[in-house]
mmCIF file of C-alpha atoms in Angstrom:
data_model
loop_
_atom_site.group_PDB
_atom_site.id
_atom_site.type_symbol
_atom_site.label_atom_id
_atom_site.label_comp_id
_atom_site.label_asym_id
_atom_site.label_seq_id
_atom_site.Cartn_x
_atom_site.Cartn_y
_atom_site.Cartn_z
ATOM 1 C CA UNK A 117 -12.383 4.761 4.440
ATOM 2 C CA UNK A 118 -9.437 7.039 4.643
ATOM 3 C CA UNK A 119 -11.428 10.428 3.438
ATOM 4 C CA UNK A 120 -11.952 11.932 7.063
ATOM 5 C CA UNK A 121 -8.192 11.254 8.038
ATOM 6 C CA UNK A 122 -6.750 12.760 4.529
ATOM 7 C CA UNK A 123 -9.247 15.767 5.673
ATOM 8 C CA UNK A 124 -7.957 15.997 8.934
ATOM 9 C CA UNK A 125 -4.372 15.967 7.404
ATOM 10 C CA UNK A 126 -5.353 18.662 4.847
ATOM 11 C CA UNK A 127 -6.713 20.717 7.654
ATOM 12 C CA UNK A 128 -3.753 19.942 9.612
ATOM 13 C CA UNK A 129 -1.342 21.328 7.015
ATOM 14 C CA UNK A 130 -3.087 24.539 5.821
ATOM 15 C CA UNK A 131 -3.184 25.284 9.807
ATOM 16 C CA UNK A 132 0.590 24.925 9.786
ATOM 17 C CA UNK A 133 1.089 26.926 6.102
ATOM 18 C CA UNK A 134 -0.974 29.747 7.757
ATOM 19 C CA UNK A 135 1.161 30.170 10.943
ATOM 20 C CA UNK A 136 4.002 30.027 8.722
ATOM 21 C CA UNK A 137 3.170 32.747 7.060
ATOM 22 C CA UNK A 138 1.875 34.548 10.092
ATOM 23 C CA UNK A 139 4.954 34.215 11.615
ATOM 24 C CA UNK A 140 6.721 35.870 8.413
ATOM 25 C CA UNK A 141 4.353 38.060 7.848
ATOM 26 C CA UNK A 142 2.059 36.927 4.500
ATOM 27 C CA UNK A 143 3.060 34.507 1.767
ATOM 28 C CA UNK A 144 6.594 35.298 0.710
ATOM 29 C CA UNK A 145 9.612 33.698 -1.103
ATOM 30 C CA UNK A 146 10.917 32.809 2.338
ATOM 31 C CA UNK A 147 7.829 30.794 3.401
ATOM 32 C CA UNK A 148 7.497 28.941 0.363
ATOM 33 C CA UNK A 149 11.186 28.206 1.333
ATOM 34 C CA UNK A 150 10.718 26.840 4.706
ATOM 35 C CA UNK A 151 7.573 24.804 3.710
ATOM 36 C CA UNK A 152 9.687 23.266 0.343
ATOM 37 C CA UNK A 153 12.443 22.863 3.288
ATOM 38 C CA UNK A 154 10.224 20.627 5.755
ATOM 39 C CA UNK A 155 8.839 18.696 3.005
ATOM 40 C CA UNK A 156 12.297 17.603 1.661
ATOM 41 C CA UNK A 157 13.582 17.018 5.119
ATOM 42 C CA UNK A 158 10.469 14.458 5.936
ATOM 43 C CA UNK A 159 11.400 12.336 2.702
ATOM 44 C CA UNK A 160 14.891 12.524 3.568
ATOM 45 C CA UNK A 161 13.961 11.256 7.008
ATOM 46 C CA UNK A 162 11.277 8.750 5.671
ATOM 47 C CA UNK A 163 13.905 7.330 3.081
ATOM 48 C CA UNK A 164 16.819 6.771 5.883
ATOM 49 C CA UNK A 165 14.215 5.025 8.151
ATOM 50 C CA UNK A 166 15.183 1.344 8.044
ATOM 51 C CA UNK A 167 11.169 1.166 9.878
ATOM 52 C CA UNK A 168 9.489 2.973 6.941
ATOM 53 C CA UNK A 169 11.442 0.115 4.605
ATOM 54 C CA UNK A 170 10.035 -2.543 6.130
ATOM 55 C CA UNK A 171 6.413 -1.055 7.276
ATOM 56 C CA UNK A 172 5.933 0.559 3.462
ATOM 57 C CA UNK A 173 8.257 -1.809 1.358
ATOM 58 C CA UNK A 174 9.443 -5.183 2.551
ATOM 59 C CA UNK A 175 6.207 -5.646 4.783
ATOM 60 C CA UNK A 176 3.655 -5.060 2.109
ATOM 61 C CA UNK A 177 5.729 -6.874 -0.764
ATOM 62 C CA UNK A 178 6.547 -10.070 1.210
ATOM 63 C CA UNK A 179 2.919 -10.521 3.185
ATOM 64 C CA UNK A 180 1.408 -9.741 -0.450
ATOM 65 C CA UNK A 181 3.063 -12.336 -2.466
ATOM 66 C CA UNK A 182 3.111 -14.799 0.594
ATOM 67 C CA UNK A 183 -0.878 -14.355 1.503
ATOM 68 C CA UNK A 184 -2.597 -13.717 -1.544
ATOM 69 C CA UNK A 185 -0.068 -14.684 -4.467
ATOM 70 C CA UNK A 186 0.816 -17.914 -3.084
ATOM 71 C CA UNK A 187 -1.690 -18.982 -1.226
ATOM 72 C CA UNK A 188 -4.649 -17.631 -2.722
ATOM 73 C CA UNK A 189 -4.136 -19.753 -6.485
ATOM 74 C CA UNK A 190 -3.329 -23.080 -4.255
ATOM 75 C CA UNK A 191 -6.634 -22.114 -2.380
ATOM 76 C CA UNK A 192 -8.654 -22.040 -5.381
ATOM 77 C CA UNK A 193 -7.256 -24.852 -7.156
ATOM 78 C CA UNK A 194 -7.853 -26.871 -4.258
ATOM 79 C CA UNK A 195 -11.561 -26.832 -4.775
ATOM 80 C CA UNK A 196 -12.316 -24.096 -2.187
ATOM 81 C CA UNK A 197 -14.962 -21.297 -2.929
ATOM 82 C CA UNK A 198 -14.003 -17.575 -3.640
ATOM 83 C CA UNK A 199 -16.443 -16.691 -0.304
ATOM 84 C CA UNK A 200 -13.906 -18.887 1.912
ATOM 85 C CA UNK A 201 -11.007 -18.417 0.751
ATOM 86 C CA UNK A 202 -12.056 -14.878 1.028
ATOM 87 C CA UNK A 203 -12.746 -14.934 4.778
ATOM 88 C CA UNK A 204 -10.149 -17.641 5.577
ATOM 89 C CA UNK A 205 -6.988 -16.353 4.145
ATOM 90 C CA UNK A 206 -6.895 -13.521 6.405
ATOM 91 C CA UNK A 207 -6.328 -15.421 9.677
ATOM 92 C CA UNK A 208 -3.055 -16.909 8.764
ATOM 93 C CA UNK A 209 -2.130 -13.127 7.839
ATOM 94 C CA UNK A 210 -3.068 -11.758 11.010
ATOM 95 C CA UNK A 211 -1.724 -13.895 13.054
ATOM 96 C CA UNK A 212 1.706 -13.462 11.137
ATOM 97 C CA UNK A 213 1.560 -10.640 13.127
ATOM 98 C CA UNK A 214 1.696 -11.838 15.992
ATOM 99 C CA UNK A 215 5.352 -11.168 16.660
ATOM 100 C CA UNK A 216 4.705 -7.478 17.445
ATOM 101 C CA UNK A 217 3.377 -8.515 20.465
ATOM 102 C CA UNK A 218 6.940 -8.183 22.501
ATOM 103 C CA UNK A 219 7.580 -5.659 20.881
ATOM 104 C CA UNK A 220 4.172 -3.734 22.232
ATOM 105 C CA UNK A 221 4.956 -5.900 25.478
ATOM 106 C CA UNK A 222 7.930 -3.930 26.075
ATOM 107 C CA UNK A 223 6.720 -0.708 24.835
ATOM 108 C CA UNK A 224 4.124 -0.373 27.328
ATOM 109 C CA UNK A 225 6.108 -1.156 30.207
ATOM 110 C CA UNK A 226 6.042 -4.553 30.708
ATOM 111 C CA UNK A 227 2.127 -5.016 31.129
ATOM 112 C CA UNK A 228 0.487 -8.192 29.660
ATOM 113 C CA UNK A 229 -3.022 -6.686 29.089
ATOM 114 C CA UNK A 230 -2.413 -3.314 27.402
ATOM 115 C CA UNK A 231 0.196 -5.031 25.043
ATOM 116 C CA UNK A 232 -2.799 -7.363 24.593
ATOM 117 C CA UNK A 233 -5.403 -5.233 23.802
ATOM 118 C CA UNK A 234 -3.073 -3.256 21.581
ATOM 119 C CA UNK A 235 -2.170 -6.077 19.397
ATOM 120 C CA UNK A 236 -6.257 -7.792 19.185
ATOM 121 C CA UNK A 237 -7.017 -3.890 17.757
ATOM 122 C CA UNK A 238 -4.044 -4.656 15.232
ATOM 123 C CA UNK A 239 -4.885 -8.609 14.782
ATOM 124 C CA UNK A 240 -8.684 -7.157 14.235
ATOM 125 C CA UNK A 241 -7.889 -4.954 11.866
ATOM 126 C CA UNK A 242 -5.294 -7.092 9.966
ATOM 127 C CA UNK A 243 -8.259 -9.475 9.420
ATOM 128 C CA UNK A 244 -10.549 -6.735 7.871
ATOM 129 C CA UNK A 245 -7.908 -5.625 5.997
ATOM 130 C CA UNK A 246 -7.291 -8.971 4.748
ATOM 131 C CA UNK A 247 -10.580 -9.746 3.636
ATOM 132 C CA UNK A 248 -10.552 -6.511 1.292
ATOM 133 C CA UNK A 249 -7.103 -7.536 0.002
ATOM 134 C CA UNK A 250 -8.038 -11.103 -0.938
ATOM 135 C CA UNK A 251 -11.048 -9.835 -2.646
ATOM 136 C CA UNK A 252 -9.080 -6.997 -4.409
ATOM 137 C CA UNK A 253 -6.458 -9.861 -5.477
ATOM 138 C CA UNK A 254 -9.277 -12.524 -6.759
ATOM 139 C CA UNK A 255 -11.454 -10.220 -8.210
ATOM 140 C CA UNK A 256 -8.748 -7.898 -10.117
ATOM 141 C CA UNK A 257 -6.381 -10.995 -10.710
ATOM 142 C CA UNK A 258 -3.830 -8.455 -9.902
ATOM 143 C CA UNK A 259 -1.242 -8.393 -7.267
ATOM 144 C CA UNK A 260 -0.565 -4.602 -7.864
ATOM 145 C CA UNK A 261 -4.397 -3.657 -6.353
ATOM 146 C CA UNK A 262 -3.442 -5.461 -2.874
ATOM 147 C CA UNK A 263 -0.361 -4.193 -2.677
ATOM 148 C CA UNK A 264 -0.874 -0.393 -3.541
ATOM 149 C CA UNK A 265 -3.828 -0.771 -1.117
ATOM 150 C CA UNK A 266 -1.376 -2.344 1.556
ATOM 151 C CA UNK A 267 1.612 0.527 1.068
ATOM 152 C CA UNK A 268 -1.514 3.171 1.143
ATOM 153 C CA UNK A 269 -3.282 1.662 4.595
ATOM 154 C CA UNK A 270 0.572 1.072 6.602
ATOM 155 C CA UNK A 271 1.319 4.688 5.695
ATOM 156 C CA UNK A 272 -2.036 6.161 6.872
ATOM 157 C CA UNK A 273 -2.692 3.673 10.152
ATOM 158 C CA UNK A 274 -6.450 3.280 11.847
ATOM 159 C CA UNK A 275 -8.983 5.604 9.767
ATOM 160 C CA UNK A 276 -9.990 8.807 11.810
ATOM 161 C CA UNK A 277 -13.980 8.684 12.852
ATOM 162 C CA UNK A 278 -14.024 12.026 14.362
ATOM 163 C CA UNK A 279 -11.993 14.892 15.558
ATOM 164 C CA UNK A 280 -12.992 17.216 18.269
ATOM 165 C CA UNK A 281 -14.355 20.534 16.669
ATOM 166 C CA UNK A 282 -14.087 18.905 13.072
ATOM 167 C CA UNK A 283 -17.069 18.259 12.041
ATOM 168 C CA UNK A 284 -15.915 17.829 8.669
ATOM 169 C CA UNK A 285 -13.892 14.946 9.133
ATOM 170 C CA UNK A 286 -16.865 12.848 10.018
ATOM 171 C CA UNK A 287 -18.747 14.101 7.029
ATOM 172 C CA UNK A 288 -15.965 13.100 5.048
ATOM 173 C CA UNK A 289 -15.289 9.751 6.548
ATOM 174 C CA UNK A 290 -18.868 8.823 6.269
ATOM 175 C CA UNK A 291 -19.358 10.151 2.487
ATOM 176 C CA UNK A 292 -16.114 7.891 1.794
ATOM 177 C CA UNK A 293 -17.416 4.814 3.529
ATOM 178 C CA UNK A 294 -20.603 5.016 0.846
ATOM 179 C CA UNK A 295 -18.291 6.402 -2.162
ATOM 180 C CA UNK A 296 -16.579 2.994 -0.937
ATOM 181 C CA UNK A 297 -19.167 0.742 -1.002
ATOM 182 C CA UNK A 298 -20.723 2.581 -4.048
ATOM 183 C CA UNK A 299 -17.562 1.903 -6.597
ATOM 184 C CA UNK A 300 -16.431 -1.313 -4.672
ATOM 185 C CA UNK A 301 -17.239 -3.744 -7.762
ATOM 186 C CA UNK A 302 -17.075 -1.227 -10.844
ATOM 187 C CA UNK A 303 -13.180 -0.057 -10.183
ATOM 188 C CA UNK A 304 -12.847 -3.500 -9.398
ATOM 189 C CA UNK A 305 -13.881 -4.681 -12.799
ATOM 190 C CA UNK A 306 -11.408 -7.533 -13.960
ATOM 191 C CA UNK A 307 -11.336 -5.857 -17.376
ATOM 192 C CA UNK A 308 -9.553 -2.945 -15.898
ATOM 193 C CA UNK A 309 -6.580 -4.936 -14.379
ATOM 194 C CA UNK A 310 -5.942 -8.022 -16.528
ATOM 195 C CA UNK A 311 -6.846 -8.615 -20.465
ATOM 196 C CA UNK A 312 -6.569 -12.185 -19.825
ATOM 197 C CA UNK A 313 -9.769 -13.035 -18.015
ATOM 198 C CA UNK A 314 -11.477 -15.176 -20.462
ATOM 199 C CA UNK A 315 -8.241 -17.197 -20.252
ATOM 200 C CA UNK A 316 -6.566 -16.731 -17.348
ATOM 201 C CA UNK A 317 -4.384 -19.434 -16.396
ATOM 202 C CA UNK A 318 -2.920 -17.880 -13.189
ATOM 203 C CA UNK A 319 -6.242 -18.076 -11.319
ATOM 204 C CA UNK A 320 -7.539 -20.613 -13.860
ATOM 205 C CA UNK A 321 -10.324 -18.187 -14.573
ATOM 206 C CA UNK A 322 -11.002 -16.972 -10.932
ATOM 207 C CA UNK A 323 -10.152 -13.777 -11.969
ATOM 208 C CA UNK A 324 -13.591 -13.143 -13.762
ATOM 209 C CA UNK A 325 -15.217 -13.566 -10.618
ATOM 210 C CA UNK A 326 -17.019 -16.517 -11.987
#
């Protein structure tokens, strides 16, 4: 889902690297210096941001062992089936996010219906998100899947469609989308998370999608 928007990043960069070197006149120990500066000056800036903690860190770690850790074994040894809980999980997440909503209030001045709009995009996407979480979490019978996926999607935000005169990034969104669907169950393969599926007493056998 993310291809087009790491293409659109890619192109982003080389378009910076070549005015960089424009500017000094051709690929030179001082270029590679000033690009090896920025970088190290964007993790510096990354690391001191008490924002990227919680949006990359605490965020992910918490909602993940909260949402599909807790709740998700509970869920199934209730009775309910993998196709609900699958679908139903992700509304209590979303709406745990309901308390950016004063914060987006605020942000855009105080009116009602943009903050509103803002955070049903967000509460939208949160579900979808959800459902593809849950079923990387039941189906892997791994919390590690969920919440590298979860660190990976709150670094890159809303996947890019299209960019103007980037034709590109819309070929590579859409090839992604069917690479997506295409390797959704085989790299998802129980086998290849957890050795314990024929026995697995934390999702009392769940986790082999049975």
């Amino acid at each position: 889902m993310y291809a087009g928007s790491m293409v659109l990043k890619s192109l982003l960069l080389l378009n910076s690297w070549t005015t960089d070197m424009n500017n000094s006149g051709g690929l030179s120990l001082g270029c590679i210096k000033i690009v090896l500066w920025s970088l190290r000056a964007q993790m510096f800036a990354v690391a001191s941001n008490i924002l990227a903690w919680r949006n990359f860190v605490v965020a992910p770690l918490t909602e993940e062992l909260v949402f599909r850790a807790c709740m998700i074994p509970l869920l199934l040894c209730g009775g309910f089936k993998i196709n609900t809980i699958i679908f139903l999980c992700p509304v209590f997440f979303s709406l745990a996010h309901l308390n950016h909503l004063m914060e987006i209030y605020s942000a855009q001045n105080f009116s009602l219906l943009k903050a509103s709009m803002i955070v049903g995009l967000q509460l939208g996407y949160t579900v979808v998100f959800g459902w593809y979480a849950s079923f990387l979490f039941i189906r892997t019978g791994h919390l590690a899947a969920p919440l590298i996926a979860h660190i990976f999607c709150n670094y890159m935000g809303l996947p890019v469609v299209f960019a103007r005169n980037r034709g590109l990034v819309s070929v590579a969104f859409v090839a992604g989308m069917v690479a997506f669907l295409w390797l959704l169950f085989p790299i998802t393969r129980p086998d290849l998370y957890n050795d314990r599926t024929n026995n697995c007493r934390c999702l009392h056998g769940y986790c082999s999608w049975n």
